[in-house]
PDB file of C-alpha atoms in Angstrom:
ATOM      1  CA  UNK U   1      18.989  19.972 -21.970  1.00 43.00           C
ATOM      2  CA  UNK U   2      23.277  20.509 -23.006  1.00 45.00           C
ATOM      3  CA  UNK U   3      25.011  17.036 -22.314  1.00 44.00           C
ATOM      4  CA  UNK U   4      28.262  15.734 -23.734  1.00 44.00           C
ATOM      5  CA  UNK U   5      27.151  12.105 -24.188  1.00 46.00           C
ATOM      6  CA  UNK U   6      24.790  10.461 -26.579  1.00 47.00           C
ATOM      7  CA  UNK U   7      22.955   8.484 -23.924  1.00 51.00           C
ATOM      8  CA  UNK U   8      20.074  11.473 -23.175  1.00 48.00           C
ATOM      9  CA  UNK U   9      17.134   9.074 -23.290  1.00 50.00           C
ATOM     10  CA  UNK U  10      19.002   7.199 -20.284  1.00 63.00           C
ATOM     11  CA  UNK U  11      19.381  10.046 -18.274  1.00 74.00           C
ATOM     12  CA  UNK U  12      15.203  10.829 -18.473  1.00 78.00           C
ATOM     13  CA  UNK U  13      12.327  10.394 -16.467  1.00 86.00           C
ATOM     14  CA  UNK U  14      10.176   7.893 -18.095  1.00 89.00           C
ATOM     15  CA  UNK U  15       7.299   9.636 -19.982  1.00 89.00           C
ATOM     16  CA  UNK U  16       5.025   7.563 -18.542  1.00 91.00           C
ATOM     17  CA  UNK U  17       5.313   8.899 -15.014  1.00 91.00           C
ATOM     18  CA  UNK U  18       5.261  12.599 -16.482  1.00 90.00           C
ATOM     19  CA  UNK U  19       2.066  11.791 -18.663  1.00 91.00           C
ATOM     20  CA  UNK U  20       0.511  10.602 -15.517  1.00 92.00           C
ATOM     21  CA  UNK U  21       1.349  13.601 -13.352  1.00 92.00           C
ATOM     22  CA  UNK U  22       0.468  16.194 -15.595  1.00 92.00           C
ATOM     23  CA  UNK U  23      -2.930  14.109 -16.078  1.00 92.00           C
ATOM     24  CA  UNK U  24      -3.375  14.470 -11.968  1.00 93.00           C
ATOM     25  CA  UNK U  25      -2.457  18.360 -11.765  1.00 92.00           C
ATOM     26  CA  UNK U  26      -4.111  18.996 -14.859  1.00 93.00           C
ATOM     27  CA  UNK U  27      -6.877  15.995 -15.452  1.00 93.00           C
ATOM     28  CA  UNK U  28      -9.083  18.791 -18.015  1.00 94.00           C
ATOM     29  CA  UNK U  29      -6.360  20.321 -19.576  1.00 93.00           C
ATOM     30  CA  UNK U  30      -4.423  18.682 -22.943  1.00 94.00           C
ATOM     31  CA  UNK U  31      -1.097  18.989 -23.439  1.00 94.00           C
ATOM     32  CA  UNK U  32       0.771  19.167 -26.558  1.00 94.00           C
ATOM     33  CA  UNK U  33       3.812  16.426 -27.018  1.00 93.00           C
ATOM     34  CA  UNK U  34       6.452  19.162 -27.452  1.00 94.00           C
ATOM     35  CA  UNK U  35       5.270  20.650 -24.026  1.00 94.00           C
ATOM     36  CA  UNK U  36       5.142  17.159 -22.748  1.00 92.00           C
ATOM     37  CA  UNK U  37       8.587  16.755 -23.975  1.00 92.00           C
ATOM     38  CA  UNK U  38       9.708  20.225 -22.651  1.00 93.00           C
ATOM     39  CA  UNK U  39       8.170  18.673 -19.375  1.00 92.00           C
ATOM     40  CA  UNK U  40      10.464  15.868 -19.306  1.00 92.00           C
ATOM     41  CA  UNK U  41      13.639  17.844 -20.091  1.00 92.00           C
ATOM     42  CA  UNK U  42      13.364  20.605 -17.468  1.00 93.00           C
ATOM     43  CA  UNK U  43      12.424  17.865 -14.690  1.00 92.00           C
ATOM     44  CA  UNK U  44      15.584  16.091 -15.419  1.00 92.00           C
ATOM     45  CA  UNK U  45      17.686  18.937 -15.995  1.00 93.00           C
ATOM     46  CA  UNK U  46      16.181  20.228 -12.746  1.00 94.00           C
ATOM     47  CA  UNK U  47      16.800  16.973 -11.010  1.00 93.00           C
ATOM     48  CA  UNK U  48      20.606  16.745 -12.386  1.00 95.00           C
ATOM     49  CA  UNK U  49      21.076  20.134 -11.095  1.00 96.00           C
ATOM     50  CA  UNK U  50      19.670  19.763  -7.418  1.00 96.00           C
ATOM     51  CA  UNK U  51      21.548  16.387  -7.232  1.00 96.00           C
ATOM     52  CA  UNK U  52      24.945  17.645  -8.094  1.00 96.00           C
ATOM     53  CA  UNK U  53      24.494  20.618  -5.941  1.00 97.00           C
ATOM     54  CA  UNK U  54      23.663  18.288  -3.171  1.00 97.00           C
ATOM     55  CA  UNK U  55      26.833  15.860  -4.050  1.00 97.00           C
ATOM     56  CA  UNK U  56      29.020  18.759  -3.718  1.00 97.00           C
ATOM     57  CA  UNK U  57      27.623  19.973  -0.556  1.00 97.00           C
ATOM     58  CA  UNK U  58      27.884  15.708   0.443  1.00 96.00           C
ATOM     59  CA  UNK U  59      31.574  16.054  -0.456  1.00 96.00           C
ATOM     60  CA  UNK U  60      32.399  19.426   1.443  1.00 96.00           C
ATOM     61  CA  UNK U  61      31.005  17.877   4.340  1.00 94.00           C
ATOM     62  CA  UNK U  62      33.253  14.663   3.851  1.00 95.00           C
ATOM     63  CA  UNK U  63      30.510  12.167   3.685  1.00 93.00           C
ATOM     64  CA  UNK U  64      29.820   9.581   1.323  1.00 93.00           C
ATOM     65  CA  UNK U  65      26.103   9.306   1.240  1.00 95.00           C
ATOM     66  CA  UNK U  66      24.118  12.199   0.120  1.00 96.00           C
ATOM     67  CA  UNK U  67      21.385  12.246   2.573  1.00 95.00           C
ATOM     68  CA  UNK U  68      18.138  14.578   2.772  1.00 95.00           C
ATOM     69  CA  UNK U  69      19.441  17.461   4.421  1.00 95.00           C
ATOM     70  CA  UNK U  70      22.151  17.980   1.822  1.00 96.00           C
ATOM     71  CA  UNK U  71      19.587  17.780  -0.866  1.00 96.00           C
ATOM     72  CA  UNK U  72      17.338  20.510   1.171  1.00 96.00           C
ATOM     73  CA  UNK U  73      20.677  22.822   1.791  1.00 97.00           C
ATOM     74  CA  UNK U  74      21.007  22.119  -2.355  1.00 97.00           C
ATOM     75  CA  UNK U  75      17.873  23.753  -2.624  1.00 96.00           C
ATOM     76  CA  UNK U  76      18.449  26.833  -0.505  1.00 97.00           C
ATOM     77  CA  UNK U  77      21.895  27.630  -2.334  1.00 97.00           C
ATOM     78  CA  UNK U  78      19.920  27.208  -5.526  1.00 97.00           C
ATOM     79  CA  UNK U  79      17.890  29.765  -4.807  1.00 96.00           C
ATOM     80  CA  UNK U  80      14.847  27.019  -4.407  1.00 95.00           C
ATOM     81  CA  UNK U  81      14.323  27.991  -0.382  1.00 95.00           C
ATOM     82  CA  UNK U  82      10.886  28.409  -1.050  1.00 95.00           C
ATOM     83  CA  UNK U  83       9.939  24.602  -1.953  1.00 94.00           C
ATOM     84  CA  UNK U  84      11.725  23.554   1.176  1.00 95.00           C
ATOM     85  CA  UNK U  85       8.664  23.388   3.536  1.00 94.00           C
ATOM     86  CA  UNK U  86       6.913  21.621   1.196  1.00 94.00           C
ATOM     87  CA  UNK U  87       9.589  18.995   0.638  1.00 95.00           C
ATOM     88  CA  UNK U  88      10.337  18.508   4.580  1.00 95.00           C
ATOM     89  CA  UNK U  89       6.367  17.578   4.291  1.00 95.00           C
ATOM     90  CA  UNK U  90       7.255  14.794   1.710  1.00 94.00           C
ATOM     91  CA  UNK U  91       9.953  13.639   3.614  1.00 94.00           C
ATOM     92  CA  UNK U  92       7.641  13.271   6.481  1.00 95.00           C
ATOM     93  CA  UNK U  93       4.998  11.481   4.193  1.00 94.00           C
ATOM     94  CA  UNK U  94       7.750   9.465   2.813  1.00 92.00           C
ATOM     95  CA  UNK U  95       9.348   8.450   6.232  1.00 91.00           C
ATOM     96  CA  UNK U  96       5.825   7.262   7.477  1.00 91.00           C
ATOM     97  CA  UNK U  97       4.910   5.717   4.768  1.00 89.00           C
ATOM     98  CA  UNK U  98       7.988   3.556   4.857  1.00 87.00           C
ATOM     99  CA  UNK U  99       7.523   2.582   8.174  1.00 84.00           C
ATOM    100  CA  UNK U 100       4.157   1.310   8.415  1.00 80.00           C
ATOM    101  CA  UNK U 101       5.117  -0.572   5.084  1.00 78.00           C
ATOM    102  CA  UNK U 102       8.148  -1.890   7.606  1.00 75.00           C
ATOM    103  CA  UNK U 103       5.530  -2.796  10.268  1.00 70.00           C
ATOM    104  CA  UNK U 104       3.277  -4.372   7.744  1.00 64.00           C
ATOM    105  CA  UNK U 105       5.717  -6.925   6.401  1.00 62.00           C
ATOM    106  CA  UNK U 106       6.462  -8.249   9.615  1.00 63.00           C
ATOM    107  CA  UNK U 107       4.426 -11.526   9.558  1.00 60.00           C
ATOM    108  CA  UNK U 108       4.965 -12.102  13.343  1.00 58.00           C
ATOM    109  CA  UNK U 109       3.696  -8.823  14.571  1.00 61.00           C
ATOM    110  CA  UNK U 110       0.613  -9.216  12.158  1.00 63.00           C
ATOM    111  CA  UNK U 111      -0.913 -12.556  13.991  1.00 67.00           C
ATOM    112  CA  UNK U 112      -0.647 -10.960  17.883  1.00 71.00           C
ATOM    113  CA  UNK U 113       0.425 -14.108  18.801  1.00 74.00           C
ATOM    114  CA  UNK U 114       3.987 -14.125  20.412  1.00 78.00           C
ATOM    115  CA  UNK U 115       6.707 -15.615  19.017  1.00 75.00           C
ATOM    116  CA  UNK U 116       6.901 -18.643  22.222  1.00 82.00           C
ATOM    117  CA  UNK U 117       3.332 -18.897  21.007  1.00 82.00           C
ATOM    118  CA  UNK U 118       3.906 -19.695  17.521  1.00 77.00           C
ATOM    119  CA  UNK U 119       7.100 -22.102  18.083  1.00 81.00           C
ATOM    120  CA  UNK U 120       4.709 -24.019  20.841  1.00 87.00           C
ATOM    121  CA  UNK U 121       2.172 -24.452  18.386  1.00 85.00           C
ATOM    122  CA  UNK U 122       4.447 -25.889  15.663  1.00 83.00           C
ATOM    123  CA  UNK U 123       5.948 -27.796  17.579  1.00 86.00           C
ATOM    124  CA  UNK U 124       2.747 -29.253  18.765  1.00 86.00           C
ATOM    125  CA  UNK U 125       2.335 -29.703  14.770  1.00 82.00           C
ATOM    126  CA  UNK U 126       5.598 -31.900  14.346  1.00 81.00           C
ATOM    127  CA  UNK U 127       4.854 -33.803  17.324  1.00 82.00           C
ATOM    128  CA  UNK U 128       1.495 -34.903  15.653  1.00 79.00           C
ATOM    129  CA  UNK U 129       2.673 -35.418  12.397  1.00 74.00           C
ATOM    130  CA  UNK U 130       5.460 -37.931  13.856  1.00 74.00           C
ATOM    131  CA  UNK U 131       2.748 -39.199  15.875  1.00 75.00           C
ATOM    132  CA  UNK U 132       0.796 -40.471  13.081  1.00 69.00           C
ATOM    133  CA  UNK U 133       3.605 -41.824  10.835  1.00 66.00           C
ATOM    134  CA  UNK U 134       4.671 -44.167  13.842  1.00 68.00           C
ATOM    135  CA  UNK U 135       1.317 -45.637  14.807  1.00 66.00           C
ATOM    136  CA  UNK U 136       0.562 -46.614  10.611  1.00 58.00           C
ATOM    137  CA  UNK U 137       2.140 -49.658   9.752  1.00 51.00           C
ATOM    138  CA  UNK U 138       1.275 -49.509   5.806  1.00 50.00           C
ATOM    139  CA  UNK U 139       1.037 -46.303   4.461  1.00 52.00           C
ATOM    140  CA  UNK U 140      -1.311 -45.473   1.524  1.00 55.00           C
ATOM    141  CA  UNK U 141       0.306 -43.262  -1.436  1.00 54.00           C
ATOM    142  CA  UNK U 142      -2.007 -40.147  -0.132  1.00 56.00           C
ATOM    143  CA  UNK U 143      -1.601 -40.561   3.454  1.00 61.00           C
ATOM    144  CA  UNK U 144       2.668 -40.448   2.516  1.00 62.00           C
ATOM    145  CA  UNK U 145       1.878 -37.861  -0.025  1.00 62.00           C
ATOM    146  CA  UNK U 146      -0.008 -35.637   2.663  1.00 65.00           C
ATOM    147  CA  UNK U 147       2.482 -35.851   5.410  1.00 62.00           C
ATOM    148  CA  UNK U 148       5.416 -34.857   3.212  1.00 67.00           C
ATOM    149  CA  UNK U 149       3.153 -31.768   1.905  1.00 66.00           C
ATOM    150  CA  UNK U 150       2.973 -31.123   5.643  1.00 66.00           C
ATOM    151  CA  UNK U 151       6.350 -31.779   6.692  1.00 67.00           C
ATOM    152  CA  UNK U 152       7.247 -28.926   3.995  1.00 68.00           C
ATOM    153  CA  UNK U 153       4.831 -26.390   4.579  1.00 65.00           C
ATOM    154  CA  UNK U 154       5.441 -26.592   8.466  1.00 63.00           C
ATOM    155  CA  UNK U 155       9.347 -26.527   7.409  1.00 62.00           C
ATOM    156  CA  UNK U 156       8.741 -23.341   5.273  1.00 62.00           C
ATOM    157  CA  UNK U 157       6.516 -21.791   7.607  1.00 59.00           C
ATOM    158  CA  UNK U 158       9.324 -22.435  10.252  1.00 57.00           C
ATOM    159  CA  UNK U 159      11.745 -20.880   7.823  1.00 55.00           C
ATOM    160  CA  UNK U 160       9.747 -17.871   6.827  1.00 54.00           C
ATOM    161  CA  UNK U 161       8.996 -16.822  10.005  1.00 51.00           C
ATOM    162  CA  UNK U 162      12.492 -17.187  11.711  1.00 48.00           C
ATOM    163  CA  UNK U 163      11.570 -19.103  14.560  1.00 44.00           C
ATOM    164  CA  UNK U 164      14.057 -21.347  15.484  1.00 43.00           C
ATOM    165  CA  UNK U 165      13.639 -24.407  17.813  1.00 41.00           C
TER     166      UNK U 165
END
């Protein structure tokens, strides 16, 4: 790969990633180190070529962010049109995985309990702790520590679920 900068290592795909892809694609084939290096350089050059073309297409359409459509147009204009259907399939898979991750990361949705019910339960717990603290005239060290930890837990639980009373 011809480059005017001396930082070629900064602009390559990690060898571990390439080795993993080679091993998964060709599990029973030994690949020489110089062949692996050639694959790394080819991948890096291909990414540079496609991203540069996508950037030009993006600029021509007066956009500031390269979109998947710009990449697909770049593949077409560079003569890699035969990859487009597979690229679209992979793009759809990526969108599906991202959507599933977003849904999985929502703790409230995973609980299956309405937000109002969670808020009611938290308020009930706060009231119980407050009542316990009011009813005891002398606090043992263990009781106080337990109550402090419980209040801290309830507060962090309240903060992490973004329920506000």
